[in-house]
Short mmCIF file of C-alpha atoms in Angstrom, two decimals:
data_model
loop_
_atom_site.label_atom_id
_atom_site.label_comp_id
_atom_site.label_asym_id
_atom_site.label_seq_id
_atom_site.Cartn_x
_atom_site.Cartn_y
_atom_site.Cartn_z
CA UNK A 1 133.76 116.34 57.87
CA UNK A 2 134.03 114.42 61.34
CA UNK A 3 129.88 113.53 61.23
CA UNK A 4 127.72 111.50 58.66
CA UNK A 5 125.29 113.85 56.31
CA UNK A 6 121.70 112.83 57.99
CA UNK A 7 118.47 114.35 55.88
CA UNK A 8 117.99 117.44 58.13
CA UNK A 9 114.94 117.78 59.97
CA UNK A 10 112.78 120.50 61.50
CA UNK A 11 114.25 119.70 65.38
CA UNK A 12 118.16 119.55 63.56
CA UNK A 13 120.17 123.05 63.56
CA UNK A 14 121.49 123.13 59.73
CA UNK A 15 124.55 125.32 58.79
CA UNK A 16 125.77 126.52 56.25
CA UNK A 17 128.91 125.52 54.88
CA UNK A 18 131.71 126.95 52.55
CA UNK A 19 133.54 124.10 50.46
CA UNK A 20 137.10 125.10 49.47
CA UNK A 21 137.84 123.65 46.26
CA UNK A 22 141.28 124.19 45.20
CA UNK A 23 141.63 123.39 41.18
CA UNK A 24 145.03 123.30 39.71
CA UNK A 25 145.61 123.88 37.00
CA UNK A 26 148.27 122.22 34.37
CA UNK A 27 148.87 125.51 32.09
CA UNK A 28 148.32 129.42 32.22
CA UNK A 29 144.94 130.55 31.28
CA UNK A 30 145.57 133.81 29.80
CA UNK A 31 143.64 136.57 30.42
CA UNK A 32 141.99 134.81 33.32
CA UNK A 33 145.10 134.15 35.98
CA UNK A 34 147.68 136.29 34.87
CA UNK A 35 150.64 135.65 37.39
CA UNK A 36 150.61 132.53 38.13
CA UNK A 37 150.48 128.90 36.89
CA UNK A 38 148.39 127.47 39.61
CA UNK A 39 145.41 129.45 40.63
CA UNK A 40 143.01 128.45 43.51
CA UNK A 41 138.69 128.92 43.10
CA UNK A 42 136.53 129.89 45.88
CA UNK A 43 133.50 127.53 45.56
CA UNK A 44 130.26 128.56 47.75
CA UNK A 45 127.67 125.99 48.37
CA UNK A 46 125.27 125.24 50.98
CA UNK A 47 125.11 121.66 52.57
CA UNK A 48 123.05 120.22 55.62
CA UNK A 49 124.84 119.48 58.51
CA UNK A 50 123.96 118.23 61.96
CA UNK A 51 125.21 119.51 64.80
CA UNK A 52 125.27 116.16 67.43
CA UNK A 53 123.41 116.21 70.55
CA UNK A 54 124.17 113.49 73.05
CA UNK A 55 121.99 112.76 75.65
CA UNK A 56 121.47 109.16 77.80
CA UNK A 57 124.50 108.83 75.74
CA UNK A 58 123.38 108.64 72.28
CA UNK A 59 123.18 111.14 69.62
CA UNK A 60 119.57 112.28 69.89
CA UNK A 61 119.75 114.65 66.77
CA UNK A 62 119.80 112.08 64.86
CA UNK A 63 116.04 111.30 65.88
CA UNK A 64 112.51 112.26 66.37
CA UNK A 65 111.86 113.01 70.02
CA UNK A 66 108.49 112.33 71.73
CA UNK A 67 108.07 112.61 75.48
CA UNK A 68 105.57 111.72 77.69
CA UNK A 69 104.74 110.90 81.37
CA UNK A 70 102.99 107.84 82.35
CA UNK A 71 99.55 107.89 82.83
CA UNK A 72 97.14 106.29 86.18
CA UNK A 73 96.83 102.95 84.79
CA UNK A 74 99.02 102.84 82.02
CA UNK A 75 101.43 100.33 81.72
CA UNK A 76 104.21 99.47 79.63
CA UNK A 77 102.28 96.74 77.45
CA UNK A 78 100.15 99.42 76.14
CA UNK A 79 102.74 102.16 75.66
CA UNK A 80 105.04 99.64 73.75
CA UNK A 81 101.84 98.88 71.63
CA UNK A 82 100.88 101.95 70.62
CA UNK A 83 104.57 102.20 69.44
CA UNK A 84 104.91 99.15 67.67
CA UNK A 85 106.51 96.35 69.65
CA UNK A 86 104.73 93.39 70.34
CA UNK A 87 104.18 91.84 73.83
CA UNK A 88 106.51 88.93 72.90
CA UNK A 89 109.46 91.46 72.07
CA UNK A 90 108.83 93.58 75.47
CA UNK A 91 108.62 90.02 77.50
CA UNK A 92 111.71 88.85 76.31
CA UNK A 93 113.48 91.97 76.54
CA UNK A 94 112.53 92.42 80.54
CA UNK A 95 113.47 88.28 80.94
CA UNK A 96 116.85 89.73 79.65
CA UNK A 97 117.33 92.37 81.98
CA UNK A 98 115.40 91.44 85.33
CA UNK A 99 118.49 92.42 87.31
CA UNK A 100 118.30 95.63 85.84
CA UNK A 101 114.98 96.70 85.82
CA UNK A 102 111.34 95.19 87.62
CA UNK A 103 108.24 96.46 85.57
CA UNK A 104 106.32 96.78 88.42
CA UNK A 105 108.91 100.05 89.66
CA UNK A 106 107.20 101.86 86.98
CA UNK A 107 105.05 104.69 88.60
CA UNK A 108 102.37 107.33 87.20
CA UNK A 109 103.69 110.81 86.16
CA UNK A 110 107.03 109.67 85.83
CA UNK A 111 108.61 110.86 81.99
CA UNK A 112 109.27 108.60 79.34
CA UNK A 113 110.78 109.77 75.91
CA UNK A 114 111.01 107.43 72.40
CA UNK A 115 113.32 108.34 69.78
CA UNK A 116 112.07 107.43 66.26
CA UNK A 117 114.19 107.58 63.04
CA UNK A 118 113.89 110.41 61.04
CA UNK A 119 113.35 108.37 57.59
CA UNK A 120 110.99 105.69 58.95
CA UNK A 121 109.59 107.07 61.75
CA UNK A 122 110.42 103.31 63.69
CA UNK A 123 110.72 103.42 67.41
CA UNK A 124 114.50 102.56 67.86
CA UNK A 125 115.09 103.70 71.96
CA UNK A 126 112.48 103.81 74.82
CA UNK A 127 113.49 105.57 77.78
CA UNK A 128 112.52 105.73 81.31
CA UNK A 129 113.13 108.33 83.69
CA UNK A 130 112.25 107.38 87.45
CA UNK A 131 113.89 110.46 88.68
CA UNK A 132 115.38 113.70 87.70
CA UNK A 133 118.98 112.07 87.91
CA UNK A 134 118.47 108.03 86.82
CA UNK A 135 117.50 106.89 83.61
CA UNK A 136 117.01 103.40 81.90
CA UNK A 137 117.67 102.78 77.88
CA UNK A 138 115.76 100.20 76.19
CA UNK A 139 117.63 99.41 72.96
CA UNK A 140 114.51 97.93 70.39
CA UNK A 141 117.18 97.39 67.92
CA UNK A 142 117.46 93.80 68.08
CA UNK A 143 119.98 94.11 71.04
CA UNK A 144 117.04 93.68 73.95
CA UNK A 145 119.06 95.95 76.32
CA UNK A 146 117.93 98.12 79.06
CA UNK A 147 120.66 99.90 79.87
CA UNK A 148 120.82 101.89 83.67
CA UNK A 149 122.33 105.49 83.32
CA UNK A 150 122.81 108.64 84.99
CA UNK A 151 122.90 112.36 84.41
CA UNK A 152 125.97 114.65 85.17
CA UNK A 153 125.68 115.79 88.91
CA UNK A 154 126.73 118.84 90.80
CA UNK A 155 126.89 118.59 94.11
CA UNK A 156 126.74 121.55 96.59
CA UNK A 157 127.91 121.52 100.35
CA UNK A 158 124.73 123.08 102.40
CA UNK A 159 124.99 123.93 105.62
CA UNK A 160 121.54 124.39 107.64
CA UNK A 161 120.16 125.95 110.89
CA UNK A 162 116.85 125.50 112.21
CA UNK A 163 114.41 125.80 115.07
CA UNK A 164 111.50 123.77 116.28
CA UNK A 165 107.90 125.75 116.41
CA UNK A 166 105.69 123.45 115.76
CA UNK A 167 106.97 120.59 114.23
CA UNK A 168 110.19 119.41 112.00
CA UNK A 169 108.49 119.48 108.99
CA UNK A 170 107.15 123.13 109.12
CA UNK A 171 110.83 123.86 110.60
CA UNK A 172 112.45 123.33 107.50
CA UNK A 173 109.33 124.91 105.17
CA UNK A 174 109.51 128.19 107.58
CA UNK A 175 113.18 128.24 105.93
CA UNK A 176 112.43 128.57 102.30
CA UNK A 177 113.74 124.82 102.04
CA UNK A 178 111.77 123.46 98.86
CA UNK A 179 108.24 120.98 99.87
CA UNK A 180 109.52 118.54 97.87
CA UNK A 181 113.06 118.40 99.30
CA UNK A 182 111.44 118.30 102.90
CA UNK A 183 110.83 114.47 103.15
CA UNK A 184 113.80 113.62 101.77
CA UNK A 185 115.83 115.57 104.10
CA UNK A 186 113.52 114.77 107.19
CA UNK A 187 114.25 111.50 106.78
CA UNK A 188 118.07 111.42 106.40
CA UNK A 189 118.19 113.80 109.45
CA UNK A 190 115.86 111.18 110.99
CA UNK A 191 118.35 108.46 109.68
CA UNK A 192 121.13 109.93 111.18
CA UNK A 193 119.63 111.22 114.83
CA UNK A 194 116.64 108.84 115.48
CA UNK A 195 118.11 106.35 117.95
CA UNK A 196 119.01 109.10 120.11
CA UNK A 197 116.64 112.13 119.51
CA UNK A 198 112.87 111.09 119.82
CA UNK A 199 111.03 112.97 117.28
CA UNK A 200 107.65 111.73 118.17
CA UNK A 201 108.57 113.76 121.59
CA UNK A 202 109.98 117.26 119.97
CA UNK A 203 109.78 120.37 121.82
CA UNK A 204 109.26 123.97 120.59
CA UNK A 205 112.64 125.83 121.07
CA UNK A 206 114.22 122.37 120.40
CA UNK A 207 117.59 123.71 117.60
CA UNK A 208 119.18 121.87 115.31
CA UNK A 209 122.29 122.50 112.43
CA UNK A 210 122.74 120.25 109.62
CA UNK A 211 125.91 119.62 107.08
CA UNK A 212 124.46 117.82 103.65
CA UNK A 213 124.86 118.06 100.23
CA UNK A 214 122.11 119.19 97.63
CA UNK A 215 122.25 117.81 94.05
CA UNK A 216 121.31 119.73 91.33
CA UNK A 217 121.10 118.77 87.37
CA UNK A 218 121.73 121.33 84.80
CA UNK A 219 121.61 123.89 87.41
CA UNK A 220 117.89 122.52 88.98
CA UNK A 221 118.12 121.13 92.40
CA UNK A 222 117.00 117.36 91.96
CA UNK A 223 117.52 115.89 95.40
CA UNK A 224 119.10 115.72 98.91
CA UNK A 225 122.25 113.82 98.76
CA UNK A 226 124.62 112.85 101.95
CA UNK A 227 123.57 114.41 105.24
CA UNK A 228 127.51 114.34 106.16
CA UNK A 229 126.71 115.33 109.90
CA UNK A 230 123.99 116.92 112.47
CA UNK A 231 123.49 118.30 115.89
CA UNK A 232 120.52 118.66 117.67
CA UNK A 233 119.61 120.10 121.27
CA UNK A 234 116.61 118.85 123.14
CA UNK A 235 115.91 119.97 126.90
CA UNK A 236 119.82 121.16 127.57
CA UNK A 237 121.17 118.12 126.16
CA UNK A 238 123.69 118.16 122.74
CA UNK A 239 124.12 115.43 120.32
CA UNK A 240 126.14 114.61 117.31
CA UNK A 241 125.58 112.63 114.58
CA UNK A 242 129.30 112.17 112.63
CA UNK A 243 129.09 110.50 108.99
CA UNK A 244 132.18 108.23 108.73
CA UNK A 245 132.87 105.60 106.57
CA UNK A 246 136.62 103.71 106.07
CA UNK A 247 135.01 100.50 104.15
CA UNK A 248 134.98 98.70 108.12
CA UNK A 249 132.95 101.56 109.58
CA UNK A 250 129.67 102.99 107.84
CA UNK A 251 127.39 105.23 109.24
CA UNK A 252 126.85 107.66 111.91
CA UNK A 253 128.65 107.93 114.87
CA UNK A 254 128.64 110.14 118.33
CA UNK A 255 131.68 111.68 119.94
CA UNK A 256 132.76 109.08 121.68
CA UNK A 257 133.09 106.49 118.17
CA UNK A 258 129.74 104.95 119.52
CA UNK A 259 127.51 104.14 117.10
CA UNK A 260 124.26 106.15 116.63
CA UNK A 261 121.95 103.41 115.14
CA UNK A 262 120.94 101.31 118.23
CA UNK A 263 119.83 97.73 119.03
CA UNK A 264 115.93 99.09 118.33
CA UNK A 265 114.72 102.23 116.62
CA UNK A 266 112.87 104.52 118.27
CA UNK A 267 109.76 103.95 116.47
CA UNK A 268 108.05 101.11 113.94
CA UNK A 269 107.15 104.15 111.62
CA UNK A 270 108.13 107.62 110.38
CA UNK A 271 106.43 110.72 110.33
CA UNK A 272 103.43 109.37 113.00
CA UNK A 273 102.37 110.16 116.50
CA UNK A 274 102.08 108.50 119.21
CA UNK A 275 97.65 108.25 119.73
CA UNK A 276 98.06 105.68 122.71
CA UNK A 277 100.71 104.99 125.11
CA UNK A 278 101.33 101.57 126.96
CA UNK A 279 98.55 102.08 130.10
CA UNK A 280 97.86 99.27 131.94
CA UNK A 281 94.09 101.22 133.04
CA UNK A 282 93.59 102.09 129.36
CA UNK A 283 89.34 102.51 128.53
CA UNK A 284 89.64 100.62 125.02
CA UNK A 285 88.06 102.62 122.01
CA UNK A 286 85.63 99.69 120.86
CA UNK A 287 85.30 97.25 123.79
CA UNK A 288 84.15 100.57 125.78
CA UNK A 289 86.09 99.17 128.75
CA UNK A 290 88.81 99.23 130.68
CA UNK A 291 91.49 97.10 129.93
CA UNK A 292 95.70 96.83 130.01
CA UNK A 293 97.28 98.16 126.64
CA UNK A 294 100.36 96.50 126.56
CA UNK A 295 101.35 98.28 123.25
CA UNK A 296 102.16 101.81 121.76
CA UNK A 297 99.79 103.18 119.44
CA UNK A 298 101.14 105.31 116.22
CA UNK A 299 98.85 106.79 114.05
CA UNK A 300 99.36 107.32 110.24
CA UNK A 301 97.92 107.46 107.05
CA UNK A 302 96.74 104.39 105.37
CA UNK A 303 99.68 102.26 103.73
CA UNK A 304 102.55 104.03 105.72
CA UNK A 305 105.84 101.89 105.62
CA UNK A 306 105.74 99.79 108.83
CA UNK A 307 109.43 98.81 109.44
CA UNK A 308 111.16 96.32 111.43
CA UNK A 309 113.09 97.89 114.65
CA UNK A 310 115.99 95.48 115.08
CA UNK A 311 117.41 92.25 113.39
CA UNK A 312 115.54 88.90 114.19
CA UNK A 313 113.51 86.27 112.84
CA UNK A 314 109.78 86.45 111.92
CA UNK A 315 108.10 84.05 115.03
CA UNK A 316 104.32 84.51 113.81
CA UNK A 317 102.65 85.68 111.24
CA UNK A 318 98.72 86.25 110.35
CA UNK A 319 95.74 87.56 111.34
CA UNK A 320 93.05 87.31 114.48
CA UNK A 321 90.02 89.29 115.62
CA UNK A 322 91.38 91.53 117.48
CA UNK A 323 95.15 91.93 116.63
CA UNK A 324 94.23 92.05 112.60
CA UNK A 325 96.96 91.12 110.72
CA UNK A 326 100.19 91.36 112.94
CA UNK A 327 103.55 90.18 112.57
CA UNK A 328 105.83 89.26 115.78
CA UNK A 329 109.56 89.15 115.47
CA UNK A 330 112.25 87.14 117.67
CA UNK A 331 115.39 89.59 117.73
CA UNK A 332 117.69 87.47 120.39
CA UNK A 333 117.06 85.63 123.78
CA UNK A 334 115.64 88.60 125.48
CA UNK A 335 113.64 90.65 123.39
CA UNK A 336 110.80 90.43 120.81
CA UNK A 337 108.60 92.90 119.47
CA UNK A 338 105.06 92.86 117.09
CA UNK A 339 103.15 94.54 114.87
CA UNK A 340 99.26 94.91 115.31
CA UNK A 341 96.74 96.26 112.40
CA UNK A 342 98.28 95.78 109.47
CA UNK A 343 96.59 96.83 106.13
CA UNK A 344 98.78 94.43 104.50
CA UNK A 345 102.21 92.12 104.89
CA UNK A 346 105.10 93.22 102.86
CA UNK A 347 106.20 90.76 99.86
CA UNK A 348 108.27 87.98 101.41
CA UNK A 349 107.15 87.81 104.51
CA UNK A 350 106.26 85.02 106.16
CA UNK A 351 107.48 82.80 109.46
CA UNK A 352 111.17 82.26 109.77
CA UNK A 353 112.27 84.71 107.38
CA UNK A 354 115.12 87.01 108.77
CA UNK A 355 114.33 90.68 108.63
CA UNK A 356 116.98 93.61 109.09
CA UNK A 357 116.30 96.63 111.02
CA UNK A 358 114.57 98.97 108.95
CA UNK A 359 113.16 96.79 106.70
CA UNK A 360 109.70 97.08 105.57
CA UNK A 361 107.86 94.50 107.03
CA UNK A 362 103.82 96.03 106.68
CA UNK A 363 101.91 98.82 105.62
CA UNK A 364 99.85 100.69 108.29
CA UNK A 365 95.76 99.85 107.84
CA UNK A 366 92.91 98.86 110.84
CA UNK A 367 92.05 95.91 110.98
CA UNK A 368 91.47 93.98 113.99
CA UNK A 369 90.02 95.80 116.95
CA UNK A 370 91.20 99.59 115.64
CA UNK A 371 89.24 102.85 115.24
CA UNK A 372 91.68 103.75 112.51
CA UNK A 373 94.67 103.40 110.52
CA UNK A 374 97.69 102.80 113.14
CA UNK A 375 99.71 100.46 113.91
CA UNK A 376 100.19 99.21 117.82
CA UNK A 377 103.74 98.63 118.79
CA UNK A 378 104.30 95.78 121.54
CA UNK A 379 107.71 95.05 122.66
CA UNK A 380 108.49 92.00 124.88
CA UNK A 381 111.60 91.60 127.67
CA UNK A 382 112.27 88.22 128.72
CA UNK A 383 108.60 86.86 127.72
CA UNK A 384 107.16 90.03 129.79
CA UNK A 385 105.19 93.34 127.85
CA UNK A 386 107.10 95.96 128.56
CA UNK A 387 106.80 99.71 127.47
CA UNK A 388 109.52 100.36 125.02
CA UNK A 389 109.54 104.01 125.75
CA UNK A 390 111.25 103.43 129.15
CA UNK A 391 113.69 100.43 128.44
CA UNK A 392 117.12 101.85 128.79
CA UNK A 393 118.35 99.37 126.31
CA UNK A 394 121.96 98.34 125.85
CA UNK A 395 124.43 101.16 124.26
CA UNK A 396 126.50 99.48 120.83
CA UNK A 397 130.19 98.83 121.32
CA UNK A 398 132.37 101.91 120.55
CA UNK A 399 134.69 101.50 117.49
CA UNK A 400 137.56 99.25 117.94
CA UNK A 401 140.55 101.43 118.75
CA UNK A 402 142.75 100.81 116.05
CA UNK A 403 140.60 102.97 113.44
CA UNK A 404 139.66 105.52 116.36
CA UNK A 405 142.49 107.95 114.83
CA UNK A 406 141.28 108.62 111.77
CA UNK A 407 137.67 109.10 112.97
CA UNK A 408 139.01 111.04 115.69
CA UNK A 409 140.61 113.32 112.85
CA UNK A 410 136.98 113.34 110.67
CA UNK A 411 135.39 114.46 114.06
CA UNK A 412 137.29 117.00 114.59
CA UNK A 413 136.59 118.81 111.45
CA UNK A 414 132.90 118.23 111.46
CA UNK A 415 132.36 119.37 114.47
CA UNK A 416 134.12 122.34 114.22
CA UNK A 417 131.68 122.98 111.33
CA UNK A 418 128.72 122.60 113.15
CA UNK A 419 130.05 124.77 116.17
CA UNK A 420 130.67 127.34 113.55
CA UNK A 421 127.11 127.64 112.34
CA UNK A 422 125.92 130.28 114.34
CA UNK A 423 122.57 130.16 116.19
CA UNK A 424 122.12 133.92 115.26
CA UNK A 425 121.96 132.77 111.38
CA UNK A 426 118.25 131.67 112.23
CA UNK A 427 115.68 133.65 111.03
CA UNK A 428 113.41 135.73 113.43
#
């Protein structure tokens, strides 16, 4: 028949079948096949038969299905317990397959499914979901696999107009764009723009039209994929952001083949405001007197990603009284920059380590001399505190000439695009 019989189950979608059995016969029966010497009888029976169901690339009907989310707490010790395999087993399988998958990724009220034979109701595949489009197959047959898959992806070319009220986040939520997808596409707008738009600094009336793609999964939107190119206009003045990538080239680019993504970024963390600015007749919070604040204070939640703003080397590292726990990074011969407040150091940091702009270096906290959870932002020119906000640092080295053609050509297009999205297309 194509598939193996399996004993059918209560999840398992049994036909019925007809079996043609064609009987020949040697000699005329008389009386019973008149005209002819070989006679053909219609059998009817009823067999089960599974109909195959492949998902994460195996054929799921051929299993019990139990799915689950993992629970505050939980981890995979106890959930491999409760199904059967030993510590021992689930160490040696994840000493097998470190490239492929670190325990410690495994987050709360992410799913989890385990398919179980049908006859002896052993646990035979454990898999993890960590999103709605990645998957990871642990094989518990003997084979001590984890295998890293994904599901079939459409992908849909959005195009997107908006307008500043209040701030970017409530300009894409005043657009019916989904809460969840709002990070996501904040911060690839962000990714693309930031060196050259300051969105600590965004003004009502400030417009802005988008080209991306949106990924959806069995007709469900899942994520934000490539933001492909964006615009923005701040107080009269236009800029582009041009995705382009020939395998020399990668990443976002103005009109002129200049690089967006500058020497520094414009910021040491996302999604923060600015509660102090560099004052040199600052009254300090705690000492209750005035003092120089050679630094730039952003506020955010406890634990917010603290990220490196250019290449360099990590010069000092550790913690005093008033600084808390700060990190201070070399980037060339004229400029260093530092960290203050620090709830904590990222894994692997530590002096002379070389860190890559937007790295995470820190998670936002208070200690030190802080009323709250910030982190202060000091930026040094030629062994001199300077405020960042006002360096016009160096611009990056347009393209080299020989591949300006073909970006000149993938330009060209986009921008047409986002000329073509019409201003009036923004809702009232």
């Amino acid at each position: 028949m194509g598939f193996p019989l399996k004993r059918a189950s209560t999840k398992q979608i049994i036909f019925g079948c007809i079996l043609l059995v064609t009987i020949t016969f040697g000699a005329k029966q008389e009386g019973f096949f008149p005209s002819s010497n070989q006679n053909s009888i219609l059998v009817s029976t009823s067999l089960p038969i599974t109909i195959p169901k492949y998902e994460f690339n195996i054929n799921t009907s051929g299993y019990n299905i139990e799915e689950a989310v993992i629970k505050n707490g939980e981890v995979l010790s106890e959930i491999f317990a409760n199904i059967g395999v030993d510590n021992s087993t689930l160490l040696s399988i994840l000493d097998a397959n470190k490239d492929v998958f670190d325990v410690r990724t495994l987050r709360a009220g992410k799913k989890y499914k385990i398919l179980k034979d049908l006859d002896t109701d052993e646990a035979k595949y454990f898999i993890y979901e960590p999103d709605k489009i990645n998957y990871l197959v642990f094989d518990l047959e003997g084979k001590s696999e984890i295998k890293p898959g994904q599901r079939a992806v459409d992908t849909v070319r959005k195009e997107f107009v908006g307008e500043i009220n209040s701030s970017l986040w409530n300009a894409f939520s005043d657009y019916d764009i989904e809460s969840e997808q709002i990070p996501v596409l904040t911060a690839k707008m962000e990714d693309a723009l930031a060196w050259s738009v300051d969105f600590h600094h965004i003004q009502p009336k400030d417009q802005f039209k988008l080209i991306y793609e949106e990924l959806y999964v069995e007709g469900e939107l899942v994520s934000i994929g490539q933001m492909e190119a964006a615009w923005f206009s701040a107080s009269g003045k236009e800029y582009y952001a041009i995705g382009f990538d020939n395998g020399q080239y990668d990443g976002y680019y103005n009109l002129e083949g200049r690089p967006m993504k500058k020497a520094f970024l414009k910021a040491p963390v996302k999604f923060s405001r600015i509660s102090s600015r560099y004052n040199m007749n600052r009254f300090h919070p705690v000492l209750k007197t005035r003092r120089p604040h050679l630094g730039t204070d952003y506020a955010a939640p406890y634990n917010t990603e603290i990220y490196a703003t250019a290449n360099g080397v990590i010069e000092r590292i550790g913690r005093t009284g008033g600084n808390g726990n700060y990190i201070k990074i070399k980037h060339d011969k004229t400029y260093s920059t530092q960290y203050l407040h620090m709830n904590k150091f990222a894994k692997g940091m530590k002096k002379g380590v070389h860190v890559k702009q937007g790295e995470v270096i820190g998670y936002v906290g208070s200690t030190g001399l802080a009323t709250g959870p910030h982190v202060c932002y000091r930026f040094w020119k030629n062994g001199k505190q300077v405020d960042p906000l006002r360096e016009n640092l160096p611009e990056p080295a347009v393209m080299d000439d020989s591949y300006m053609p073909a970006f000149n050509k993938v330009k060209e297009e986009y921008k047409k695009q986002l000329d073509n999205i019409s201003l009036d297309r923004l809702p009232s």
